[in-house]
mmCIF file with all atom_site columns, C-alpha atoms and ligand atoms in Angstrom:
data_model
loop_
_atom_site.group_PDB
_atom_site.id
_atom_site.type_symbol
_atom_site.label_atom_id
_atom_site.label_alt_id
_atom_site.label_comp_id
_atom_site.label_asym_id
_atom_site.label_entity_id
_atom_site.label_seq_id
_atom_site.pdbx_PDB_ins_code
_atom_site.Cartn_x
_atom_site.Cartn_y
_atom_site.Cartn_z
_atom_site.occupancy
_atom_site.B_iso_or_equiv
_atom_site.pdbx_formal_charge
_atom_site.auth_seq_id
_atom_site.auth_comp_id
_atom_site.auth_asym_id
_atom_site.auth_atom_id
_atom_site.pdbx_PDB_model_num
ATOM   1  C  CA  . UNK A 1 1  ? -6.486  8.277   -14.336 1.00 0.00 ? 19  UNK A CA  1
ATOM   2  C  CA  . UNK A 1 2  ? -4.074  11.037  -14.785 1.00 0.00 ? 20  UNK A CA  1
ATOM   3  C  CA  . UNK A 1 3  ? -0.422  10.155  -13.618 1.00 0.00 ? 21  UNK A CA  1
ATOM   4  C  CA  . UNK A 1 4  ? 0.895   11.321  -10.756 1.00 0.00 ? 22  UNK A CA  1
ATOM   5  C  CA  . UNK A 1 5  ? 3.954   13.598  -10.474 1.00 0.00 ? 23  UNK A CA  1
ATOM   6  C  CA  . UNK A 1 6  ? 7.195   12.369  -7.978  1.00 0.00 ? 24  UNK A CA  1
ATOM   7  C  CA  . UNK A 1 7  ? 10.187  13.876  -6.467  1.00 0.00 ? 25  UNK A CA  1
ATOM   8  C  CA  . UNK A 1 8  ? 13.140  11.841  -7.020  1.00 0.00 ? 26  UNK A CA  1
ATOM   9  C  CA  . UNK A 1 9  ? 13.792  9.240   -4.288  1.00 0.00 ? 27  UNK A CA  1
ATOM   10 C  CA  . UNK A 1 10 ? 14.610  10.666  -0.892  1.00 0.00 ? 28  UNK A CA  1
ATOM   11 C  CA  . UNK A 1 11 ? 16.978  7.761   0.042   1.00 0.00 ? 29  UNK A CA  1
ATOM   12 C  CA  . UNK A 1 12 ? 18.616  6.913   -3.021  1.00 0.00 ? 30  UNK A CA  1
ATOM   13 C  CA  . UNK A 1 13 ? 18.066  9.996   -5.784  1.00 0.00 ? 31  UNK A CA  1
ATOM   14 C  CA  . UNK A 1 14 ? 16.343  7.366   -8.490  1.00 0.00 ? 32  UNK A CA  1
ATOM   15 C  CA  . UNK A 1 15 ? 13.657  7.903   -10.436 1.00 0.00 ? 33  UNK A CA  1
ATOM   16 C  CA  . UNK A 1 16 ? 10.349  7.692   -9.137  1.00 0.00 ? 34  UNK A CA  1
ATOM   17 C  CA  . UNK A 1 17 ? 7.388   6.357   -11.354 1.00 0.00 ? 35  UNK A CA  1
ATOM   18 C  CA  . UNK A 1 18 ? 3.456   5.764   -10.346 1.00 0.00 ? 36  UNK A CA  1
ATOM   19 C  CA  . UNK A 1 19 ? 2.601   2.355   -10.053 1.00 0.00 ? 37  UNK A CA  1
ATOM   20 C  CA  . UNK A 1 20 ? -0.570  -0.024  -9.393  1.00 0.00 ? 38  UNK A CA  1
ATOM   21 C  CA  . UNK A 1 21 ? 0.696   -1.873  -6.005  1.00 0.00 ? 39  UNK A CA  1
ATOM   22 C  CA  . UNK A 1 22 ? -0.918  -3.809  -3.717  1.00 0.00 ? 40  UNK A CA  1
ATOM   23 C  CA  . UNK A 1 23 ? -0.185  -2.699  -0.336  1.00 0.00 ? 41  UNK A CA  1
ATOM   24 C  CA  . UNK A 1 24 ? -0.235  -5.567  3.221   1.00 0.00 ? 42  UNK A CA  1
ATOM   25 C  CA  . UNK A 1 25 ? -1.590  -3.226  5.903   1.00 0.00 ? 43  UNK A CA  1
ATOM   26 C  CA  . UNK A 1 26 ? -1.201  -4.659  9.444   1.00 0.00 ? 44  UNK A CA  1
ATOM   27 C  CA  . UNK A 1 27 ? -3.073  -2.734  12.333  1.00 0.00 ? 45  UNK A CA  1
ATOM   28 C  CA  . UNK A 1 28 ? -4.692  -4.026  16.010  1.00 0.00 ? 46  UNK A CA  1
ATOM   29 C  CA  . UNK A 1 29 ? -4.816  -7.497  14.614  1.00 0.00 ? 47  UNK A CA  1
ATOM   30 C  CA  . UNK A 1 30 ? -6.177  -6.996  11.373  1.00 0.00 ? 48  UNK A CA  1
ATOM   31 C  CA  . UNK A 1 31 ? -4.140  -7.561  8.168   1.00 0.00 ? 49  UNK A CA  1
ATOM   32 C  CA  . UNK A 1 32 ? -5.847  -6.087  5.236   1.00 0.00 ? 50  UNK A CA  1
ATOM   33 C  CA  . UNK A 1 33 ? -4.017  -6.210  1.683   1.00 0.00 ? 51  UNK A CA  1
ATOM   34 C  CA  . UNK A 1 34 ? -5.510  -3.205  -0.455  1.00 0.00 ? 52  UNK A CA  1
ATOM   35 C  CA  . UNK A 1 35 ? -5.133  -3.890  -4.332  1.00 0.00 ? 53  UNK A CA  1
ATOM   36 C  CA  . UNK A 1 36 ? -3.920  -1.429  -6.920  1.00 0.00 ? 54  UNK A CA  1
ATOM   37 C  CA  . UNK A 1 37 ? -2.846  1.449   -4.895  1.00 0.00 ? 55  UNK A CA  1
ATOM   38 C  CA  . UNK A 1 38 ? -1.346  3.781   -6.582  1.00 0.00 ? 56  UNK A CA  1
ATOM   39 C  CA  . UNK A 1 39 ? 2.458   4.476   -5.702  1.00 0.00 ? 57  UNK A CA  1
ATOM   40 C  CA  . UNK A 1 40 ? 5.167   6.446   -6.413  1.00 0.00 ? 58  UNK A CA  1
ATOM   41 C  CA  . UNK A 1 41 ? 7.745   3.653   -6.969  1.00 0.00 ? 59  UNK A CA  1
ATOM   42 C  CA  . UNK A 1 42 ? 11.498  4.196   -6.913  1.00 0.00 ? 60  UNK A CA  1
ATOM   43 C  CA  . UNK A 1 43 ? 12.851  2.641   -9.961  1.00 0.00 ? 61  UNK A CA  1
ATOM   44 C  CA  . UNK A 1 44 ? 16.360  2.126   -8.310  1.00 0.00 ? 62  UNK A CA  1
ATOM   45 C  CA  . UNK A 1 45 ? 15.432  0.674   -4.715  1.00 0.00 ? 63  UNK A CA  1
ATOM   46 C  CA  . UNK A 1 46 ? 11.550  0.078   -4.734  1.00 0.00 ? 64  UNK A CA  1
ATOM   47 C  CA  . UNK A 1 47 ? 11.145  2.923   -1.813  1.00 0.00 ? 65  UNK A CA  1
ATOM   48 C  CA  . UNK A 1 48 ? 7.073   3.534   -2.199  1.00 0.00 ? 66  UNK A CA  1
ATOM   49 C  CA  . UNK A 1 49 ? 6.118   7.096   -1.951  1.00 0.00 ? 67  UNK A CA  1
ATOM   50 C  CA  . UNK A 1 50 ? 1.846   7.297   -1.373  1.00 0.00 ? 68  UNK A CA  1
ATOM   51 C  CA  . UNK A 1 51 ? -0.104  10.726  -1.545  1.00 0.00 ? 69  UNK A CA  1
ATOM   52 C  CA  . UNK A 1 52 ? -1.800  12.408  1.288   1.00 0.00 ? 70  UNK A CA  1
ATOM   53 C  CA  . UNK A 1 53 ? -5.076  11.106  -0.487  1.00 0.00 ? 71  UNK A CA  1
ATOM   54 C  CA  . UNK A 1 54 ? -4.344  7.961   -0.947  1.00 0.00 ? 72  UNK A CA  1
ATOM   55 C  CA  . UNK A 1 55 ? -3.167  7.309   2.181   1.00 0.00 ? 73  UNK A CA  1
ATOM   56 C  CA  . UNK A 1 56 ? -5.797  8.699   4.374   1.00 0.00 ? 74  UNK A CA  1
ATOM   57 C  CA  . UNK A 1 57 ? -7.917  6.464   1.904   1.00 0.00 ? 75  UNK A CA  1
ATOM   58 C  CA  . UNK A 1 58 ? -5.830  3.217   3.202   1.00 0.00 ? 76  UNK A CA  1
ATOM   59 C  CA  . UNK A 1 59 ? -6.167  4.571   6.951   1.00 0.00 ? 77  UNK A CA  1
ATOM   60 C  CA  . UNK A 1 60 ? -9.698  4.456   6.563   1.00 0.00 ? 78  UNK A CA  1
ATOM   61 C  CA  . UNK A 1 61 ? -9.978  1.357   5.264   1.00 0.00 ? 79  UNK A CA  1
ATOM   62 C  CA  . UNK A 1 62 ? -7.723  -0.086  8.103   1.00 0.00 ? 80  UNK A CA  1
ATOM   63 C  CA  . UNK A 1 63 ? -10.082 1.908   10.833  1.00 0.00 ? 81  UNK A CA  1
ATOM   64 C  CA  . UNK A 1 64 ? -13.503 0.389   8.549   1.00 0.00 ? 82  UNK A CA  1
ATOM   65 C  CA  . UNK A 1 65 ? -15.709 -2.023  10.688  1.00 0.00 ? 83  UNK A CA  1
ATOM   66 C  CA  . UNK A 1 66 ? -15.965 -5.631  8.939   1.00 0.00 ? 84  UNK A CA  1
ATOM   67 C  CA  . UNK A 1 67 ? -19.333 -4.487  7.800   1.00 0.00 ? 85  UNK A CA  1
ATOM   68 C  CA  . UNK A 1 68 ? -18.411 -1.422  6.353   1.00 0.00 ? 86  UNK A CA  1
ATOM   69 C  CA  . UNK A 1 69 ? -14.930 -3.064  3.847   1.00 0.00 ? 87  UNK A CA  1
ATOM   70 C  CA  . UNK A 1 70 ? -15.984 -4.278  0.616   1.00 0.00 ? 88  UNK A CA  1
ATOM   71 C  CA  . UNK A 1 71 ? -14.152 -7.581  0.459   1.00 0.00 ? 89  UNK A CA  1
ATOM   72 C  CA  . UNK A 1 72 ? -13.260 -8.652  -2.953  1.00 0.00 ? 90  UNK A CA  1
ATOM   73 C  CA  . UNK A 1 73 ? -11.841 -12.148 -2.047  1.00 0.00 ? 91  UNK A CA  1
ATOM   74 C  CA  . UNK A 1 74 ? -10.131 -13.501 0.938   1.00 0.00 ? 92  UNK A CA  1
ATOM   75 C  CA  . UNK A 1 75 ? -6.465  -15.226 1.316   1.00 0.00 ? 93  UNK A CA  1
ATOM   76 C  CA  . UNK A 1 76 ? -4.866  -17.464 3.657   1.00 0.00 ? 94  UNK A CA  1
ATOM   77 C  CA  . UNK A 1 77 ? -2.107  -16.341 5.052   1.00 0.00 ? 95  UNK A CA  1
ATOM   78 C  CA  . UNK A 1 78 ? 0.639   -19.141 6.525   1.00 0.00 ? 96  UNK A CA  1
ATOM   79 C  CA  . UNK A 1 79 ? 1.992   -18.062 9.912   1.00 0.00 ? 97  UNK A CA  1
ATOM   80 C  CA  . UNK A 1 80 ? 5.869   -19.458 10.828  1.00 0.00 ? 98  UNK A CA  1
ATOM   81 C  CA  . UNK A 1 81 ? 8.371   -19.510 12.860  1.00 0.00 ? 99  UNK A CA  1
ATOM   82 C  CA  . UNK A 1 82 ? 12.386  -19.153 12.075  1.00 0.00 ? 100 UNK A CA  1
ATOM   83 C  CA  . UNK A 1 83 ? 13.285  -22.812 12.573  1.00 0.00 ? 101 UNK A CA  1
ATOM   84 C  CA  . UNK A 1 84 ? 16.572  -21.291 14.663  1.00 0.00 ? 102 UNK A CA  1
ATOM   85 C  CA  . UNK A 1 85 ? 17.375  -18.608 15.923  1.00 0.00 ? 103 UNK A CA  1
HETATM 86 ZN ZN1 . ZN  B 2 .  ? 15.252  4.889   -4.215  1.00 0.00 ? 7   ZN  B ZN1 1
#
């Protein structure tokens, strides 16, 4: 896949590169993680920059019905509370 072209980074004027990322997605009680997304990365403060492609592509994966997602593997994800606050 052809690279990507990025403006430099809107908060903090670094480079921006196109990376494979996985992305956490958390939406009406569903956490999804979507694997190698690819990213605009800033190579100074890690801002994430997505396309208007890719991230319609990630909205419609987060509005998908179970049926519908192709699951690749499941995790389990530890839930915890701040022992003070
Ligand atoms: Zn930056």
């Amino acid at each position: 896949m052809k690279k990507r072209e990025y403006a430099d980074c809107y908060f903090c004027g670094g480079q921006v590169r196109e990376k494979k990322v996985d992305v956490i997605r958390h939406w009406d009680g569903r956490i999804i993680m979507i694997e190698d997304v690819p990213a605009g990365v800033c190579e100074q403060c890690g801002e994430r920059y997505y396309w208007g492609a890719v991230s319609e592509e990630m909205d419609r994966i987060m509005r998908a019905s179970e049926g519908e997602l192709q699951v690749k593997r499941e995790l389990r994800v530890p839930v915890v509370a701040l022992a003070a606050t």
